[in-house]
């Protein structure tokens, strides 16, 4: 549910996010608002009905610690201003408005629905079969996926998926070499983006860690932790990017315009105990030459 401003070049506009959010009482609710071309304009959240202001920019206008604002700018240039409501209660249900300060009205609506608290989690579901009890454990767990090796300046992209038994987990924490990753810290600022998606009906929580322009200091162990029992780690190495530059051979044609057409020989330079590659290239006059990769 959104209204767009018109008549402006590169005017702010909303990207579609979930317009209906449903959580159980006591859980965490995230109301998402994603804006393109925000520029210097300010984003505010309010709840309709009572029509009271909740946030303006990073400022929270509620004395309760239940309300928080999560702001980040991702690698695509999109601004995410997400309203966080902790320990949701039935009276938190209703229609919320994300508004961009503009000469024309520019708002995005999100409906929050609050259900009764689910039953307490149990170790498993017990079934009675042929006079014996059979305990069926739930499909719970945590998976952490991503590339173990990336080249210098390439992004590091890790995905953590957590499955709950009776409900979706509320959040996860990311760590690097034992230290919690905070996107606003001096080490990670403007380089780290963490997304969080909670799928209530699937009982899943998915978080993506993206690190732009990786460097050698990013080599280490990354950890995703949902709880004391749900933790996974992955070791990532950042390597120097390979370089393929054939030597120019003036003896063949006197012409430096070359085009590498393939690697045709692999050899070992035993005297120096290093590996070299031979390549061939084709000149404009159809002559061929060879050389070592530098």
Tab-separated table of C-alpha atoms in Angstrom, residues 60-278:
chain	number	residue	atom	x	y	z
A	60	UNK	CA	12.411	7.667	18.728
A	61	UNK	CA	9.511	9.668	20.207
A	62	UNK	CA	8.298	6.955	22.585
A	63	UNK	CA	9.364	6.623	26.198
A	64	UNK	CA	8.855	2.866	25.964
A	65	UNK	CA	11.899	0.782	25.065
A	66	UNK	CA	9.661	-1.356	22.860
A	67	UNK	CA	10.147	0.883	19.826
A	68	UNK	CA	13.366	1.142	17.864
A	69	UNK	CA	14.401	2.183	14.357
A	70	UNK	CA	16.765	0.246	12.096
A	71	UNK	CA	18.358	2.250	9.290
A	72	UNK	CA	20.826	1.168	6.633
A	73	UNK	CA	21.741	1.975	3.045
A	74	UNK	CA	22.455	-1.129	0.993
A	75	UNK	CA	24.895	-1.684	-1.855
A	76	UNK	CA	22.161	-0.868	-4.401
A	77	UNK	CA	21.684	2.597	-2.912
A	78	UNK	CA	18.314	1.748	-1.336
A	79	UNK	CA	17.512	3.184	2.096
A	80	UNK	CA	15.887	0.822	4.589
A	81	UNK	CA	14.034	2.435	7.498
A	82	UNK	CA	12.546	-0.461	9.467
A	83	UNK	CA	10.380	0.024	12.545
A	84	UNK	CA	11.182	-2.494	15.292
A	85	UNK	CA	8.523	-3.330	17.897
A	86	UNK	CA	9.744	-5.560	20.729
A	87	UNK	CA	7.541	-7.789	22.893
A	88	UNK	CA	4.479	-7.111	20.766
A	89	UNK	CA	1.164	-6.801	22.625
A	90	UNK	CA	-2.399	-6.992	21.255
A	91	UNK	CA	-2.808	-3.195	21.459
A	92	UNK	CA	0.158	-2.808	19.074
A	93	UNK	CA	-1.968	-4.194	16.245
A	94	UNK	CA	-3.110	-1.677	13.651
A	95	UNK	CA	-2.093	0.331	10.612
A	96	UNK	CA	1.329	1.978	10.548
A	97	UNK	CA	2.545	4.678	8.170
A	98	UNK	CA	6.059	5.234	6.846
A	99	UNK	CA	6.268	8.798	5.491
A	100	UNK	CA	8.930	10.663	3.530
A	101	UNK	CA	9.130	14.426	4.056
A	102	UNK	CA	8.066	15.901	0.728
A	103	UNK	CA	5.976	18.680	-0.794
A	104	UNK	CA	3.580	15.961	-1.889
A	105	UNK	CA	2.320	13.183	0.339
A	106	UNK	CA	4.547	10.129	0.065
A	107	UNK	CA	3.552	7.326	2.420
A	108	UNK	CA	3.703	3.542	2.699
A	109	UNK	CA	1.283	1.597	4.888
A	110	UNK	CA	1.976	-1.590	6.833
A	111	UNK	CA	-0.695	-3.526	8.737
A	112	UNK	CA	0.432	-5.268	11.935
A	113	UNK	CA	-1.621	-8.237	13.141
A	114	UNK	CA	-1.031	-9.739	16.596
A	115	UNK	CA	-2.049	-13.317	17.435
A	116	UNK	CA	-2.289	-15.008	20.816
A	117	UNK	CA	0.938	-16.373	22.253
A	118	UNK	CA	1.852	-19.785	20.810
A	119	UNK	CA	2.405	-22.766	23.101
A	120	UNK	CA	5.798	-23.038	24.751
A	121	UNK	CA	8.402	-24.857	22.639
A	122	UNK	CA	8.913	-28.533	23.456
A	123	UNK	CA	11.740	-30.944	22.761
A	124	UNK	CA	9.658	-32.876	20.241
A	125	UNK	CA	6.214	-34.192	19.324
A	126	UNK	CA	5.193	-37.548	20.843
A	127	UNK	CA	3.076	-39.937	18.763
A	128	UNK	CA	1.424	-43.149	20.046
A	129	UNK	CA	1.964	-45.947	17.527
A	130	UNK	CA	1.066	-49.672	17.948
A	131	UNK	CA	1.236	-49.612	21.715
A	132	UNK	CA	4.578	-47.803	21.860
A	133	UNK	CA	5.565	-44.176	22.149
A	134	UNK	CA	7.567	-42.797	19.237
A	135	UNK	CA	9.214	-39.424	19.737
A	136	UNK	CA	9.390	-37.377	16.515
A	137	UNK	CA	11.891	-34.540	16.718
A	138	UNK	CA	11.025	-31.304	14.936
A	139	UNK	CA	12.786	-30.093	11.791
A	140	UNK	CA	14.828	-27.445	13.535
A	141	UNK	CA	18.367	-26.268	13.022
A	142	UNK	CA	20.685	-23.676	11.510
A	143	UNK	CA	22.460	-23.668	8.166
A	144	UNK	CA	25.221	-21.272	7.111
A	145	UNK	CA	26.156	-21.020	3.441
A	146	UNK	CA	28.629	-19.003	1.401
A	147	UNK	CA	31.922	-19.153	-0.488
A	148	UNK	CA	35.006	-20.133	1.499
A	149	UNK	CA	37.378	-18.379	-0.916
A	150	UNK	CA	36.918	-14.950	-2.523
A	151	UNK	CA	39.273	-12.731	-4.470
A	152	UNK	CA	40.448	-9.358	-3.175
A	153	UNK	CA	37.739	-6.663	-3.631
A	154	UNK	CA	35.041	-9.259	-4.303
A	155	UNK	CA	32.017	-9.274	-1.953
A	156	UNK	CA	31.712	-11.774	0.884
A	157	UNK	CA	28.133	-13.053	0.887
A	158	UNK	CA	26.948	-15.390	3.663
A	159	UNK	CA	23.401	-16.618	4.319
A	160	UNK	CA	22.197	-17.940	7.679
A	161	UNK	CA	18.862	-19.810	7.820
A	162	UNK	CA	17.334	-20.831	11.157
A	163	UNK	CA	14.281	-23.077	11.493
A	164	UNK	CA	12.265	-23.070	14.692
A	165	UNK	CA	9.978	-25.773	16.038
A	166	UNK	CA	6.862	-23.873	17.061
A	167	UNK	CA	7.760	-20.383	15.913
A	168	UNK	CA	10.246	-18.477	13.830
A	169	UNK	CA	13.378	-17.376	15.733
A	170	UNK	CA	13.419	-13.665	16.544
A	171	UNK	CA	16.949	-12.725	15.467
A	172	UNK	CA	20.531	-13.867	14.920
A	173	UNK	CA	23.928	-12.368	15.713
A	174	UNK	CA	26.939	-12.304	13.400
A	175	UNK	CA	30.539	-12.571	14.635
A	176	UNK	CA	33.966	-12.252	13.005
A	177	UNK	CA	36.887	-13.910	14.774
A	178	UNK	CA	34.878	-13.937	17.995
A	179	UNK	CA	33.797	-10.278	17.911
A	180	UNK	CA	30.194	-9.280	17.173
A	181	UNK	CA	29.752	-7.515	13.833
A	182	UNK	CA	28.219	-4.052	14.251
A	183	UNK	CA	27.512	-2.372	10.912
A	184	UNK	CA	28.047	1.113	12.357
A	185	UNK	CA	31.487	0.387	13.817
A	186	UNK	CA	34.596	1.942	12.291
A	187	UNK	CA	35.733	-1.386	10.844
A	188	UNK	CA	32.488	-2.200	9.030
A	189	UNK	CA	30.844	1.190	8.411
A	190	UNK	CA	29.555	1.660	4.823
A	191	UNK	CA	30.878	-1.779	3.934
A	192	UNK	CA	28.721	-4.292	5.788
A	193	UNK	CA	25.012	-4.855	5.197
A	194	UNK	CA	22.921	-7.299	7.219
A	195	UNK	CA	19.415	-8.220	6.101
A	196	UNK	CA	16.875	-9.957	8.308
A	197	UNK	CA	13.704	-11.718	7.149
A	198	UNK	CA	11.305	-13.489	9.494
A	199	UNK	CA	8.887	-15.932	7.867
A	200	UNK	CA	6.298	-16.614	10.556
A	201	UNK	CA	4.295	-19.200	8.634
A	202	UNK	CA	7.465	-21.135	7.695
A	203	UNK	CA	8.873	-20.790	11.227
A	204	UNK	CA	12.102	-19.553	9.667
A	205	UNK	CA	14.479	-16.655	10.148
A	206	UNK	CA	16.885	-15.745	7.353
A	207	UNK	CA	19.772	-13.312	7.636
A	208	UNK	CA	22.254	-12.323	4.947
A	209	UNK	CA	25.679	-10.839	5.652
A	210	UNK	CA	27.184	-8.894	2.737
A	211	UNK	CA	30.646	-7.340	2.909
A	212	UNK	CA	31.554	-5.071	-0.004
A	213	UNK	CA	35.110	-4.711	-1.304
A	214	UNK	CA	36.693	-7.482	0.738
A	215	UNK	CA	40.327	-7.102	1.776
A	216	UNK	CA	42.945	-9.400	3.248
A	217	UNK	CA	42.014	-8.438	6.822
A	218	UNK	CA	38.583	-10.027	6.221
A	219	UNK	CA	40.183	-13.482	6.190
A	220	UNK	CA	38.910	-15.335	9.242
A	221	UNK	CA	36.016	-17.203	10.822
A	222	UNK	CA	32.449	-15.887	10.544
A	223	UNK	CA	29.787	-17.147	12.950
A	224	UNK	CA	25.988	-16.981	12.862
A	225	UNK	CA	24.359	-17.546	16.263
A	226	UNK	CA	20.635	-17.825	16.970
A	227	UNK	CA	20.963	-19.258	20.482
A	228	UNK	CA	23.444	-21.087	22.662
A	229	UNK	CA	22.522	-24.345	20.917
A	230	UNK	CA	22.167	-23.013	17.365
A	231	UNK	CA	25.571	-21.813	16.161
A	232	UNK	CA	27.434	-22.370	12.888
A	233	UNK	CA	30.755	-21.058	11.593
A	234	UNK	CA	32.468	-20.757	8.227
A	235	UNK	CA	36.113	-19.941	7.449
A	236	UNK	CA	36.607	-17.421	4.628
A	237	UNK	CA	39.913	-16.658	2.899
A	238	UNK	CA	40.516	-13.534	0.808
A	239	UNK	CA	43.148	-14.123	-1.882
A	240	UNK	CA	44.984	-11.896	-4.299
A	241	UNK	CA	43.138	-11.847	-7.623
A	242	UNK	CA	44.880	-13.773	-10.438
A	243	UNK	CA	46.582	-11.780	-13.199
A	244	UNK	CA	46.767	-12.967	-16.811
A	245	UNK	CA	49.105	-10.767	-18.846
A	246	UNK	CA	50.990	-12.405	-21.777
A	247	UNK	CA	54.363	-10.999	-22.769
A	248	UNK	CA	54.450	-9.045	-25.998
A	249	UNK	CA	56.637	-10.641	-28.708
A	250	UNK	CA	57.985	-8.149	-31.241
A	251	UNK	CA	60.141	-10.833	-32.910
A	252	UNK	CA	57.130	-12.420	-34.579
A	253	UNK	CA	55.581	-9.452	-36.287
A	254	UNK	CA	56.795	-6.190	-34.776
A	255	UNK	CA	53.181	-5.506	-33.924
A	256	UNK	CA	52.054	-5.196	-30.313
A	257	UNK	CA	48.317	-5.685	-30.935
A	258	UNK	CA	47.606	-9.124	-29.489
A	259	UNK	CA	44.640	-11.200	-28.419
A	260	UNK	CA	44.963	-14.162	-26.043
A	261	UNK	CA	43.187	-17.139	-27.585
A	262	UNK	CA	43.855	-19.860	-25.031
A	263	UNK	CA	46.221	-21.788	-22.816
A	264	UNK	CA	47.777	-24.634	-24.760
A	265	UNK	CA	50.681	-25.802	-22.630
A	266	UNK	CA	51.222	-26.314	-18.920
A	267	UNK	CA	54.768	-26.719	-17.674
A	268	UNK	CA	56.872	-26.607	-14.525
A	269	UNK	CA	60.009	-24.515	-14.303
A	270	UNK	CA	61.939	-27.045	-12.254
A	271	UNK	CA	65.032	-24.880	-11.707
A	272	UNK	CA	63.020	-22.384	-9.629
A	273	UNK	CA	60.401	-24.816	-8.306
A	274	UNK	CA	57.545	-22.610	-9.503
A	275	UNK	CA	54.659	-23.233	-11.835
A	276	UNK	CA	54.348	-21.273	-15.079
A	277	UNK	CA	51.726	-21.242	-17.796
A	278	UNK	CA	52.355	-20.900	-21.503
